[in-house]
C-alpha cells in the first residue's frame, strides 16, 4: 500500500480534478482487487452526482448518475455518516436497475473543509468486505484526493474540443452550485432561511434570529440601498424581484450573490409574503452551462416552460419520451404536444400549481408511449419546470404488491370469519354451511363434500355444489383400497389432484367419477382431531387447477379447524338426538279422538344451540262426557327438565283419573314440585270441559291464560288469578268457570309461543288473537282444519327464519256439546223399588235412541248400581244416561263412600256386584260430586269393536246363582225389589 501511495505522491500538483479522480479509482480498484469504482460529489437539491467511474459499464452507472443523498445507497450513507460504510449488494437495489455483481459496495466520504462533499465507492468481488488494512488504504487514498482537489486549477468555460473531460468539469460545477430558499413575512418581518441560505449569507445557526435584520446586516453597505429599492419596486408593481449584491461571508470577505423572488397578496392587494431563492454568482459561465448539460443528460425527463406555457428547455430523456427533438419542442405550448394533449387535467393542474405556487405531482399515461409516467410540476419565478419519470415497472410492482397484500388481508379476514363461524357452529350442518360460505369463495372452489367414518362405511355429513345423484353414489361406501377418501383417512395426509387426467392416473377404476360430479380438480383433506382421523373434507374445482404451496398449506390448516369443530358438533348432534328422542317419548304420541272435543297440537323446540326443554301438552278423557286439557312448562333446558316434565305428566294423569276438581289437582302438583327442590319451578294450566253442561273449569299456576275463540271469531282471554308457578305457590288455587258455546276453540300454549327477547307477552297474545280471529274459518266460511290452524299459528308467531331461545307447546281443541236429546236423567226413590224403576227408564230410553240391543245389559248394570246405592249409600238417588260415542250409565247418591271390588268366595252371599259390572261394561269408575259421588259405566255401542250382543252367561251366574231357564225378562228375576 505504501508503494501505491508513494507513487501517487509523485503526481504533480495542479492536475485537473478529473485526472485526480481517475488515478484514485484505478489504484483503489487495483489494491483491493475490486470489480470497479465510482466517485460522487454533492450537488444542489440534496443530490449526489457521478463525476468519475472505472471498470463499471454504463448499464450499471446510468441509474447512479444522480442519486438521492438521503437514500439507502452506499455513497449516500457514507456522506451522511461521515465514515466508511459497507453495503451488501442485496441492499443496493431500488427495483429499477440491473442486479449488481459482486458481494457489496465499500464507500468512504470525501470532505471539503468541515463537511462531506462526496464519496469514493468500490464494488467488491467474492472477497467481500475490505479488511481493516484495506479500509486504512481507502482513507489514505481519499486524503490524497482531497489534497489534490484543493490544488487543482479552477474549471474553465465549456470547450467543444475537449469532450473527454467535460463530464468531470460538469460534476465539479454541480458540486459548487448552492441554492438557498427564503420566505419573508412582509407584515411581521420574519425571514426564514433553509440551511443552504444560512451558508450562502454567511450566518451561523446560533446567530440566526429569523428576522429580516439578519439579511440586511450581511449585505454590503454599498449594495443595500439599491437592493431594498428593487424589493420595494417589485412589491409595488406586483413584479419579480431580481437583484445581484455582495454579502459578507463567515471569513469576513464579500462575495457576489443573486436573488429572485415574488410577493403574494391578500384580497385587498396588501402584500403578505415574498418567497424566493438565492445563489452564488461568483462562478463562471462554464459552471452554469455545465448545470444545463447535467439537466440535459439526467435520467428523468425535464421540461421548462415560460410564463406563457411555451417550452424553453427539454433534455434528452424528455425528447425521447415525447417523441420530438429539442428544435421541434422549443417554443411550443405544453398542452399542444401530441403525446400530452389527452392527459386528463394537465392544463388545469399546471395553471393551478402556478397560481398557488405549489408543486404538484400525479401519474399519467402518455399517448402513444404505452408507458406510465409520474409528472411533477414545480412552479418558479419564470414559469414551471416539469419532471417526467417512467414509473411503469415501479407501479406494476406496487400494484402486484398491493394485490398480494390485499389477497393476504382478505384471506386473513376470511380465516377470522371462518374461525368465528366454526366457534358458533353447533351442529354438523352448521359446520358444513360455515365452510361452504367461508372457504369456497376465496379459493374460487365450486364444491364441498364432508364425509365421516361410521363403522366400516363413509357417510356424507354435508355437501355443497354437487348433484344429488352423485352424492347418492358416494354416500355409505364401504372401506376399500383405491378410494381417494379412504386413502386420505388411512394415511392422514392431504391429497391434491390438479386435473381429471391426474385423477384417472391415481384411480383408473374411478375415471368416470369426475364427469358425474362435474369437477376437474380436488383437494382431499383429512379430518383429524384428538389424534384420530375420522373423516375427509373434499374441496373441488370446476376447472383444472394446480394449487400453490401457500394455498395447500392454508387448506391443510383450515381442515384442522374444521375437524375440531366437526368433532364437537357430532358429539352435540348425538346428545341432542338422544335428548329429542327422550322428550318426544314423554309427549303424547297421538291425541285421543273424543266426542267432547277434536284437537291438534304442536311442540316446537328451541333454536339451534339450545338444549331440550320441559314444555308439554296433554288431553285426558274423563267420565261423564268430560275431558281435561293440559299444558305446562318446566322452567329451564336440559335432560333434568325433560325428566321432570315426564314425572309431572304421569302424576297429572293419575290425579285426573281420580276426577278431582282442577284446584285440588293443582294443589297436589304444587306439593309434588315443591318436593323436587328449590330450583324446580313449573307453570301449568288445567282446563276441565264438561260436554253435558258446556262448562269449562280452568285453574292455572303462573301460566298465560288460554284463548277462547267463539264461533263468530271473537277471541277472549279469561282473567285468571295471578298464582305463582308450581313449587312457589301457596294453595288454594282459584278456579274460573266459563260457559263455552258449541264449536268454540280453546287454545292452550306456553310462553315460548308468544314471548321472546324481541316481543313482550302482551304483544304476542295480541298477535295470537289476531291470527285466530282470521284463521279459525276458511275463506268459504267452513270451520278451519285444526292441523292447518296449528301450522298457521306457529308460522305467524314463530317464523322459521327467526331463531328462538325457548321451546313452545300449542294445543288447539274444538269443543263439542252433548245435546239435550242425548241426555236423559231421572230421580229415584230411596227404597228397593228404585231398581225396578231404573230398569223401566232404561228400557224406554234405549228404545227411543234405537239401542234395544243394549237394553238387557244396561238394565242389569242399572239394577246393580241402584241396588248397591239403596243398600249401602244415602241421600238423593238419580239415574242418568248419556248417548255419545259410547253409552254411559251414571248413578248419583249423597254418600262419599267409594265402592271397592273384591273377590267373593262360593259361600259369600254378596260381593259379586262390582265383578258383574266389570264383566258387563267396557269400563267403569267413580267420581266425587259437589253433593256426593257418582258411579258410572261405559258401554260400546252396537256394531262398534268390543260391543256385546247379549248378556254373558257368567254374568247372570254371578248375580243369580239359583236362576234357571232365563227367558230374557229381567223383571222376572229375583232382584228383591218387588213392589
mmCIF file of N, CA and C in Angstrom, residues 15 58 183 235 241 262 368 397 431 547 634 642 776 785 854 879 962:
data_model
loop_
_atom_site.group_PDB
_atom_site.id
_atom_site.type_symbol
_atom_site.label_atom_id
_atom_site.label_comp_id
_atom_site.label_asym_id
_atom_site.label_seq_id
_atom_site.Cartn_x
_atom_site.Cartn_y
_atom_site.Cartn_z
ATOM 1 N N UNK A 15 -2.801 19.096 -11.315
ATOM 2 C CA UNK A 15 -3.507 18.309 -12.330
ATOM 3 C C UNK A 15 -5.014 18.515 -12.151
ATOM 4 N N UNK A 58 -21.889 1.254 -18.557
ATOM 5 C CA UNK A 58 -22.956 2.290 -18.465
ATOM 6 C C UNK A 58 -24.279 1.745 -17.932
ATOM 7 N N UNK A 183 -38.138 32.737 2.829
ATOM 8 C CA UNK A 183 -39.561 33.070 2.931
ATOM 9 C C UNK A 183 -39.681 34.259 3.888
ATOM 10 N N UNK A 235 -42.561 44.857 -5.086
ATOM 11 C CA UNK A 235 -43.801 44.746 -4.314
ATOM 12 C C UNK A 235 -44.854 45.688 -4.875
ATOM 13 N N UNK A 241 -38.893 40.133 -8.149
ATOM 14 C CA UNK A 241 -37.727 40.756 -7.526
ATOM 15 C C UNK A 241 -36.479 40.037 -8.033
ATOM 16 N N UNK A 262 -40.879 36.499 -5.564
ATOM 17 C CA UNK A 262 -42.152 37.102 -5.926
ATOM 18 C C UNK A 262 -43.004 37.187 -4.666
ATOM 19 N N UNK A 368 -49.445 7.048 -26.955
ATOM 20 C CA UNK A 368 -48.503 6.532 -27.932
ATOM 21 C C UNK A 368 -47.265 5.905 -27.338
ATOM 22 N N UNK A 397 -45.066 -3.160 -10.025
ATOM 23 C CA UNK A 397 -44.637 -3.862 -8.808
ATOM 24 C C UNK A 397 -45.494 -3.455 -7.613
ATOM 25 N N UNK A 431 -71.474 -26.571 10.680
ATOM 26 C CA UNK A 431 -70.053 -26.599 10.297
ATOM 27 C C UNK A 431 -69.913 -26.626 8.779
ATOM 28 N N UNK A 547 -52.871 -25.964 -7.242
ATOM 29 C CA UNK A 547 -52.782 -25.073 -6.096
ATOM 30 C C UNK A 547 -51.328 -24.761 -5.776
ATOM 31 N N UNK A 634 -91.870 -26.625 32.235
ATOM 32 C CA UNK A 634 -90.843 -26.729 33.270
ATOM 33 C C UNK A 634 -89.753 -25.729 32.924
ATOM 34 N N UNK A 642 -86.531 -32.159 31.112
ATOM 35 C CA UNK A 642 -87.367 -33.087 30.359
ATOM 36 C C UNK A 642 -87.847 -34.230 31.249
ATOM 37 N N UNK A 776 -109.649 -18.963 12.037
ATOM 38 C CA UNK A 776 -110.459 -20.024 12.628
ATOM 39 C C UNK A 776 -111.458 -20.600 11.630
ATOM 40 N N UNK A 785 -109.505 -26.549 9.426
ATOM 41 C CA UNK A 785 -108.884 -27.779 9.906
ATOM 42 C C UNK A 785 -107.892 -27.428 11.015
ATOM 43 N N UNK A 854 -128.740 -53.013 23.526
ATOM 44 C CA UNK A 854 -128.011 -52.797 24.771
ATOM 45 C C UNK A 854 -128.925 -52.826 25.991
ATOM 46 N N UNK A 879 -130.557 -41.295 38.299
ATOM 47 C CA UNK A 879 -130.002 -42.071 37.197
ATOM 48 C C UNK A 879 -129.851 -41.160 35.984
ATOM 49 N N UNK A 962 -128.933 -69.093 41.491
ATOM 50 C CA UNK A 962 -130.013 -70.086 41.557
ATOM 51 C C UNK A 962 -130.966 -69.977 40.390
#
